[in-house]
mmCIF file of C-alpha atoms and ligand atoms in Angstrom:
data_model
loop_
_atom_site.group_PDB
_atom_site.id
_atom_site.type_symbol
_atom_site.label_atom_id
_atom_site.label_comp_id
_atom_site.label_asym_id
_atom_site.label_seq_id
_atom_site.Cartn_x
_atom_site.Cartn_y
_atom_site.Cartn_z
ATOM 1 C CA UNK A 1 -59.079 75.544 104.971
ATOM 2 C CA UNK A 2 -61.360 75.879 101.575
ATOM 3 C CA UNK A 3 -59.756 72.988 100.125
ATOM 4 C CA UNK A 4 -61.229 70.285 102.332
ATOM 5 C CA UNK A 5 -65.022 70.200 102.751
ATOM 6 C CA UNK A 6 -66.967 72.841 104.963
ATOM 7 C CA UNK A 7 -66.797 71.560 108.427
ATOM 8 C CA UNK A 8 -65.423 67.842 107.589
ATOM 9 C CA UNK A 9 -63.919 66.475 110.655
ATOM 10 C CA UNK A 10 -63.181 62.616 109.221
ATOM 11 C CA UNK A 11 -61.747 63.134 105.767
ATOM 12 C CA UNK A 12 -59.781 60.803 103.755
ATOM 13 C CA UNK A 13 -56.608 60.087 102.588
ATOM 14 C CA UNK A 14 -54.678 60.428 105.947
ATOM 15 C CA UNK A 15 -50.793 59.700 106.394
ATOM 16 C CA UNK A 16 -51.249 56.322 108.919
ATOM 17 C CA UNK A 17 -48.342 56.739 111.581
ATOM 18 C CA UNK A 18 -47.114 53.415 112.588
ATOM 19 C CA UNK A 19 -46.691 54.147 115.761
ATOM 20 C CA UNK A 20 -49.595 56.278 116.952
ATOM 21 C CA UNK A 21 -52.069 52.980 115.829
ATOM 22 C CA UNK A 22 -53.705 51.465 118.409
ATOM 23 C CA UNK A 23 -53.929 47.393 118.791
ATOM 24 C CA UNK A 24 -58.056 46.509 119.114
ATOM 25 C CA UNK A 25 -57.853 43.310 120.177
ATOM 26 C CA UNK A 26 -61.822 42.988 119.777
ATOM 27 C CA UNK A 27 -61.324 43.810 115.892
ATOM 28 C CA UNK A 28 -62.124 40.442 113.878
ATOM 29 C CA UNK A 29 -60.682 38.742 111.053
ATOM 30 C CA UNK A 30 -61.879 40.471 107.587
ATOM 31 C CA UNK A 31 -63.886 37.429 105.783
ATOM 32 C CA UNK A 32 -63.695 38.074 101.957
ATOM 33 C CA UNK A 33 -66.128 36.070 99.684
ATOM 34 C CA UNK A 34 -66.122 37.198 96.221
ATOM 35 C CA UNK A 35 -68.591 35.270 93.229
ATOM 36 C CA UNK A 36 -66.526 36.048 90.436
ATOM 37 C CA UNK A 37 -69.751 35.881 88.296
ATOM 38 C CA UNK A 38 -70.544 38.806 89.369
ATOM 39 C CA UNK A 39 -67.849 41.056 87.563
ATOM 40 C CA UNK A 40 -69.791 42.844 84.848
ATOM 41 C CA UNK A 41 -67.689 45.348 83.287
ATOM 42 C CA UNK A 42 -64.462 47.540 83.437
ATOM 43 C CA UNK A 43 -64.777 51.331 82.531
ATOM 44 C CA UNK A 44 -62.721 54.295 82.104
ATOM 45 C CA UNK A 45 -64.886 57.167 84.407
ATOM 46 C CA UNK A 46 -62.082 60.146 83.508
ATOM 47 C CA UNK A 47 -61.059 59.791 86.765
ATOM 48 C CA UNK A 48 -59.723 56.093 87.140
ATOM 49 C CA UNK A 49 -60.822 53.069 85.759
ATOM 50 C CA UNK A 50 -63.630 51.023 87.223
ATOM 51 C CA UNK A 51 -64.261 47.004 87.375
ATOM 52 C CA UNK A 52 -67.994 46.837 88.809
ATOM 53 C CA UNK A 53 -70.107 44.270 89.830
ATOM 54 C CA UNK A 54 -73.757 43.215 90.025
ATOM 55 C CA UNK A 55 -74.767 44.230 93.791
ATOM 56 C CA UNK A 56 -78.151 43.094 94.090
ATOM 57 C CA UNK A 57 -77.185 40.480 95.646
ATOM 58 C CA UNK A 58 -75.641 39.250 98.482
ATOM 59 C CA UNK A 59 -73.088 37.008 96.498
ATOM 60 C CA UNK A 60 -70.241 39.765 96.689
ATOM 61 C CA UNK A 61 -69.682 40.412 100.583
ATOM 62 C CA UNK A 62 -67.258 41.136 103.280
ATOM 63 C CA UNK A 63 -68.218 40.469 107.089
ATOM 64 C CA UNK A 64 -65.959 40.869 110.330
ATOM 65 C CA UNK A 65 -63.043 42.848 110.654
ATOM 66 C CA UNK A 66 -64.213 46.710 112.569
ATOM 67 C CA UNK A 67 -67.733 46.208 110.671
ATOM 68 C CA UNK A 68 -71.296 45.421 111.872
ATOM 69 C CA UNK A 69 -72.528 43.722 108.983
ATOM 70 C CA UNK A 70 -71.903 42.583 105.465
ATOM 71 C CA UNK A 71 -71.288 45.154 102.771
ATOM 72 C CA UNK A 72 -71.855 44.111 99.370
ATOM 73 C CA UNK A 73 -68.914 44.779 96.828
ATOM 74 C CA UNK A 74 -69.873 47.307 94.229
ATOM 75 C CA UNK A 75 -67.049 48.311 92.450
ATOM 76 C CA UNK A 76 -62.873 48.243 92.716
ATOM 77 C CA UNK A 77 -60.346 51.037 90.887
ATOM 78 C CA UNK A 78 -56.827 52.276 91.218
ATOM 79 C CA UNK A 79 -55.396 55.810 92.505
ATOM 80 C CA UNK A 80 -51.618 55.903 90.712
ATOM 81 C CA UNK A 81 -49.008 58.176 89.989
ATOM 82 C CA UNK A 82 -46.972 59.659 86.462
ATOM 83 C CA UNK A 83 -43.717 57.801 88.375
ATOM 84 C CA UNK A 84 -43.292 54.934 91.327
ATOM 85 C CA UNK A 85 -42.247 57.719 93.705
ATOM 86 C CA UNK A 86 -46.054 58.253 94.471
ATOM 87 C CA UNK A 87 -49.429 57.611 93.468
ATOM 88 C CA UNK A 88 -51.209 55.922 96.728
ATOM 89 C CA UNK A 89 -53.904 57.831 99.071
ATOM 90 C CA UNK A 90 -53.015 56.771 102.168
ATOM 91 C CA UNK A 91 -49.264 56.806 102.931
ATOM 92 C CA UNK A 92 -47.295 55.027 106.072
ATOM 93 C CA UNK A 93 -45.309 56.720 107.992
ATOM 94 C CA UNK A 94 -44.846 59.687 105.208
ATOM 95 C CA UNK A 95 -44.059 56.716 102.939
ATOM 96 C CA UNK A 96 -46.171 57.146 99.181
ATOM 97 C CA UNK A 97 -46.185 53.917 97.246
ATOM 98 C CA UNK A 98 -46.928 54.016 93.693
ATOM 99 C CA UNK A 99 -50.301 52.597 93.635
ATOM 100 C CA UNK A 100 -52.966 52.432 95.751
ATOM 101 C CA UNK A 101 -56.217 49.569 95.151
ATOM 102 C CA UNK A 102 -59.339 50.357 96.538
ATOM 103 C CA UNK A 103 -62.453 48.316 96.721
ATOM 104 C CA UNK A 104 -65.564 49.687 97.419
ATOM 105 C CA UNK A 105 -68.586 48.112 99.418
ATOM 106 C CA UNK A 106 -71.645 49.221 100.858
ATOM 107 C CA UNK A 107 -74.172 48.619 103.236
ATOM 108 C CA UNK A 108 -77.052 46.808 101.881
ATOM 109 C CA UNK A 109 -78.058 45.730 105.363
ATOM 110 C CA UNK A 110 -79.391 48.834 105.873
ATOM 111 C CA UNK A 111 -79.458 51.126 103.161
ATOM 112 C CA UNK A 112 -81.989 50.461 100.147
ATOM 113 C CA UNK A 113 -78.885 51.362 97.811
ATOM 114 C CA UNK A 114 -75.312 52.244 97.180
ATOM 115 C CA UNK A 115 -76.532 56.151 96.355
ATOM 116 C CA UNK A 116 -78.434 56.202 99.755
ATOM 117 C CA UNK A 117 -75.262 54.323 101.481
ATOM 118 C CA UNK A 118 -72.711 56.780 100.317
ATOM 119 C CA UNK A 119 -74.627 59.797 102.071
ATOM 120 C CA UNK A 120 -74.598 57.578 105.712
ATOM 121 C CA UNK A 121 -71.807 57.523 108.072
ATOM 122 C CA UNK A 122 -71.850 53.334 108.507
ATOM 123 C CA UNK A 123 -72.496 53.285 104.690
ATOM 124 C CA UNK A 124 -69.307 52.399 102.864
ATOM 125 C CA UNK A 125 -66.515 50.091 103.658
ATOM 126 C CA UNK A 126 -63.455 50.259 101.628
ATOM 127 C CA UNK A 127 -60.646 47.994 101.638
ATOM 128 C CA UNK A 128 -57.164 49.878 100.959
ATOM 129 C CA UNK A 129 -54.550 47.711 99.150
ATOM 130 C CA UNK A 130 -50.803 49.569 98.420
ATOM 131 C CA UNK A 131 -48.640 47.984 95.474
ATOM 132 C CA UNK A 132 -45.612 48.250 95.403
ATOM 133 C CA UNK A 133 -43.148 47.622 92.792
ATOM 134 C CA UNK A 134 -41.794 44.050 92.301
ATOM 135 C CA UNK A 135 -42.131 40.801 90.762
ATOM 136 C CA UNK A 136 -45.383 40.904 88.108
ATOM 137 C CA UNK A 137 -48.915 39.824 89.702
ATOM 138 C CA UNK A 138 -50.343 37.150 87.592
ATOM 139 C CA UNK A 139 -54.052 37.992 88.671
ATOM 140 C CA UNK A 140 -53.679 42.030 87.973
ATOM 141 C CA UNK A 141 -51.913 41.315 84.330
ATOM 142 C CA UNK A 142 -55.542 39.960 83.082
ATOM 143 C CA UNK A 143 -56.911 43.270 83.671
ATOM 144 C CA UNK A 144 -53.860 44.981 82.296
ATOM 145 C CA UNK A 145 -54.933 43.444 79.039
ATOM 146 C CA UNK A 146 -58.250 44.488 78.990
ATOM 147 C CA UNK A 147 -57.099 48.537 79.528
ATOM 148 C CA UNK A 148 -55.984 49.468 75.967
ATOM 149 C CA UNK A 149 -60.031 48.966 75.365
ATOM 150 C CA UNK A 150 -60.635 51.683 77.854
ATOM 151 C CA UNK A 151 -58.161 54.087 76.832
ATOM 152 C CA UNK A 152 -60.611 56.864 76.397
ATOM 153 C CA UNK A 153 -62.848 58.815 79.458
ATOM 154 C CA UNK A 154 -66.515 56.679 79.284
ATOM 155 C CA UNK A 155 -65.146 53.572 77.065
ATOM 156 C CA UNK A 156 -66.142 50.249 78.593
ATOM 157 C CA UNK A 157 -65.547 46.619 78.116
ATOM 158 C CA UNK A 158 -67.446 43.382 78.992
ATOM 159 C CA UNK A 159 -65.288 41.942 82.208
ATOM 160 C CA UNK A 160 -66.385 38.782 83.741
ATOM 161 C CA UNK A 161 -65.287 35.833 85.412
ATOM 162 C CA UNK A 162 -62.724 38.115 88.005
ATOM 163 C CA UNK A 163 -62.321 37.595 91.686
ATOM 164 C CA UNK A 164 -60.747 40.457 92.986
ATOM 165 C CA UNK A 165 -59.621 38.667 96.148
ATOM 166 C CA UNK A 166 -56.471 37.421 94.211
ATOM 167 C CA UNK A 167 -55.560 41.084 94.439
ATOM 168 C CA UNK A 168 -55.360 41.176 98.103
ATOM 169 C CA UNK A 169 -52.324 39.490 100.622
ATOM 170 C CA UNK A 170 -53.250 36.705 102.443
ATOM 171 C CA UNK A 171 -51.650 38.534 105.753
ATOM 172 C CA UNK A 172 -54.514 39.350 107.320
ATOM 173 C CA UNK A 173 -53.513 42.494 109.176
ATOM 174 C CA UNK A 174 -54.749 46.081 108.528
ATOM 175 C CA UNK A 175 -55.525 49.397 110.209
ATOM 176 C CA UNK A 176 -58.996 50.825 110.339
ATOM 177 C CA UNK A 177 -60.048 54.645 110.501
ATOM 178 C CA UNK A 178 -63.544 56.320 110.328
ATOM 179 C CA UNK A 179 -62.818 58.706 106.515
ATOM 180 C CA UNK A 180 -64.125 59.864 103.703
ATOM 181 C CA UNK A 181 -64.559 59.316 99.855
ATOM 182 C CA UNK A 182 -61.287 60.964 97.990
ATOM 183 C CA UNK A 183 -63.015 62.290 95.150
ATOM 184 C CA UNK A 184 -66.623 64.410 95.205
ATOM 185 C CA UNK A 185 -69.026 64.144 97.079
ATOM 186 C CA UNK A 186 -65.724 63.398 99.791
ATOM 187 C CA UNK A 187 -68.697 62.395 101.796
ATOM 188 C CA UNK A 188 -67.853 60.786 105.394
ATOM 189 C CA UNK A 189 -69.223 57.785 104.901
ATOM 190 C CA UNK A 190 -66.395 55.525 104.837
ATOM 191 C CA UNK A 191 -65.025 52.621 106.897
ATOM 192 C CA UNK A 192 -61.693 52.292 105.620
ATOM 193 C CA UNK A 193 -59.594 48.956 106.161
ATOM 194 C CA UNK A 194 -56.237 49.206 105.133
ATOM 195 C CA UNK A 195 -53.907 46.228 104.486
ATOM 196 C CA UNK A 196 -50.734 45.827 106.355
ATOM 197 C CA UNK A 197 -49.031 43.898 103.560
ATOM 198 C CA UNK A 198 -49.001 45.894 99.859
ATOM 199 C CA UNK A 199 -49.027 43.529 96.576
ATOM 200 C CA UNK A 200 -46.223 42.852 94.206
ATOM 201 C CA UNK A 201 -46.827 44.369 90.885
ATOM 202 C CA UNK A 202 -44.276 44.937 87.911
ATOM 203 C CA UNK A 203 -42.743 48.359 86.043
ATOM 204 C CA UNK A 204 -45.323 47.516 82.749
ATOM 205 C CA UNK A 205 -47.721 46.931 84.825
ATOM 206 C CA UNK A 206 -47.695 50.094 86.235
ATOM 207 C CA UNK A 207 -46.998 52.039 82.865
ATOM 208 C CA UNK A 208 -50.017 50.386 81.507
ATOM 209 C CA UNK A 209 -51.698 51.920 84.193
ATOM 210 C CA UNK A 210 -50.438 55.338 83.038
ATOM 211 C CA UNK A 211 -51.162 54.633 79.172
ATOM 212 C CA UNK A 212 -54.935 55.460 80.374
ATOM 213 C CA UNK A 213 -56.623 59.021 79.641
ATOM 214 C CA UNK A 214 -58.372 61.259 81.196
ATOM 215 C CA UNK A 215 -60.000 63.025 78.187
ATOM 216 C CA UNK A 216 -62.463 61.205 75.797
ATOM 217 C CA UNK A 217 -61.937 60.227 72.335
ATOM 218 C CA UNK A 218 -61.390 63.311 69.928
ATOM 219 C CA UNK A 219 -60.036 65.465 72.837
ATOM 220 C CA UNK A 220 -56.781 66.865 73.522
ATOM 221 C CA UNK A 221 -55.039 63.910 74.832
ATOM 222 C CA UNK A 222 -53.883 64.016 79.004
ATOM 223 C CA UNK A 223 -52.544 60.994 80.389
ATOM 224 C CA UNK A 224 -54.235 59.391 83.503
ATOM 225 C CA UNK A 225 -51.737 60.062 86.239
ATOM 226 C CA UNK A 226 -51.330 61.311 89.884
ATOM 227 C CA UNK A 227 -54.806 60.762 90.154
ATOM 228 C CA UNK A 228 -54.774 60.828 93.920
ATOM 229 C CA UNK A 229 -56.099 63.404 96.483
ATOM 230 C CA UNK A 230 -53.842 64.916 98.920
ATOM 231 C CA UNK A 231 -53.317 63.596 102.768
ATOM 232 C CA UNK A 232 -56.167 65.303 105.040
ATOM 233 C CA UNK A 233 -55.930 66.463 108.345
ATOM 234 C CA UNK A 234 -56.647 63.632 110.828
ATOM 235 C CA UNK A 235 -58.112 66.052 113.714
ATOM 236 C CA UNK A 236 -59.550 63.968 116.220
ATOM 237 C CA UNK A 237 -59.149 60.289 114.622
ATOM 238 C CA UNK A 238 -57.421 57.327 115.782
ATOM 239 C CA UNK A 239 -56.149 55.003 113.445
ATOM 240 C CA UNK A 240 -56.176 50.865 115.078
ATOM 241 C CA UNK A 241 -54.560 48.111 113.781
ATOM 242 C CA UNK A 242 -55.494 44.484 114.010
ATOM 243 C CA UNK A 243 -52.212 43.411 114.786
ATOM 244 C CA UNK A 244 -49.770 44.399 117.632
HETATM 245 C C1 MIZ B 301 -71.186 58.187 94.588
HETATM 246 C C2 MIZ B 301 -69.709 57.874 94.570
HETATM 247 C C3 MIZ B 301 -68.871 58.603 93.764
HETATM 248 C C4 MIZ B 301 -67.528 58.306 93.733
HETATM 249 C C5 MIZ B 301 -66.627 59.111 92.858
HETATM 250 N N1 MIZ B 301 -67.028 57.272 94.490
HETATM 251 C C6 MIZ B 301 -65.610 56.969 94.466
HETATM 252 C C7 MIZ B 301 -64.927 57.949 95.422
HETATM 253 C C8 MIZ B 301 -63.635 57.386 95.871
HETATM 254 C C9 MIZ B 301 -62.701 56.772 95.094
HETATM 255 N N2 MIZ B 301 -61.702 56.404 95.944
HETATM 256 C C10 MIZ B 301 -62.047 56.773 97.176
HETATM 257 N N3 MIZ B 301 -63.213 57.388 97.132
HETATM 258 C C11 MIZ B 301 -67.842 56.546 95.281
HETATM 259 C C12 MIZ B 301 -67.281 55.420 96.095
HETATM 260 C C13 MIZ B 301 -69.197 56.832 95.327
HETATM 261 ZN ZN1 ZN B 302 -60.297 55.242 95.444
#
């Protein structure tokens, strides 16, 4: 099919079937330790928006879980949709939830940077995070605040002090599946870890998601919505889970 990439056997999203996951009982625990001196900025990049971080060093990291190494954190965005029936990558069992976090490492063990690491098959980790609709999330709600500043495609603000690990559930199961980057270069360089467990976030904290643009200042304005890429064909992928 001429939608996915020429010959990609491992692409990502992918609907994650319960059922067909497989328990790895030799999968570790996912050890998270953010600096949150490290947050530098948030920007709008006409596709989502973008909180990055300074990644040259190794103060950022996650270890364990279905991974070799440490992967330095780089950067963390959102995937959403125009209403709360949709808007996440991944789905389980057929289910969409609104939103979908993703944050983005990469493997300065052995790759001299996070260009090189994208084009390598052990390059990129990614921790998936759904949210679902509930009771407001404190820690999200100070980034909420800062996204009327990045309305506009290529506006960015000054972010620090942030530790993205307040944006991910303490339960520490997930499924793991060798995929792909969702937007170009969809390269198949991704180690994806999904959490079990989504976060809690309010309605206005999703609608400030959706006051965002995809067109720059001056242009014809389009709201930032549905910014997701559709499920992929899992050919021959199995999906395990660190829980049974
Ligand atoms: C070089 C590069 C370019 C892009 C758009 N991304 C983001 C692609 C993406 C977003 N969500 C899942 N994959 C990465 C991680 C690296
Ligand atoms: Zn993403």
């Amino acid at each position: 099919c001429p939608l996915t990439i020429p010959g990609g056997t491992r692409q990502s999203p992918i609907n994650i079937q319960w059922r067909d996951s497989v328990y790895d009982p030799f999968l570790k625990p996912l050890k998270i330790s953010y600096d949150p001196t490290t947050c530098l900025h948030i920007w709008n990049n006409g596709y989502s928006f973008l909180v990055e971080f300074d990644d040259s060093t190794d103060k950022s990291i996650i270890v364990g879980g279905p991974l070799e190494n440490q992967y330095r954190l780089k950067q963390f965005h959102f995937h959403w949709g125009a209403i709360n029936d949709w808007g996440s990558e991944h789905t389980v069992d057929s289910k969409f939830y609104p939103a979908e976090l993703h944050l983005v490492h990469w493997n300065a063990v052995d790759y001299p940077s996070f260009e090189d690491a994208v084009m390598e098959g052990n390059g990129l980790a990614v921790i998936g995070v759904f949210l679902k609709l509930g009771a407001r999330h404190e820690g999200l709600q100070t980034l909420v605040d800062a996204l009327p500043a990045v309305r506009h495609k290529d506006t960015v603000i000054e972010f620090d002090e942030f530790d993205p690990s307040c944006l991910i559930p303490s339960c520490p199961d997930y499924w793991t599946y060798a995929g792909s980057l969702t937007t170009p270069p969809l390269t198949e360089s991704v180690t994806w870890i999904i959490k079990k467990k989504p976060i809690e976030v309010d309605e206005d904290q999703l609608e400030a998601f959706r006051t965002l643009l995809f067109t720059s200042d001056g242009e014809e304005e389009r709201r930032m919505v549905d910014n997701f890429r559709p499920l992929q064909p899992l050919m021959n992928r199995t999906v395990r889970s660190s829980f049974q």
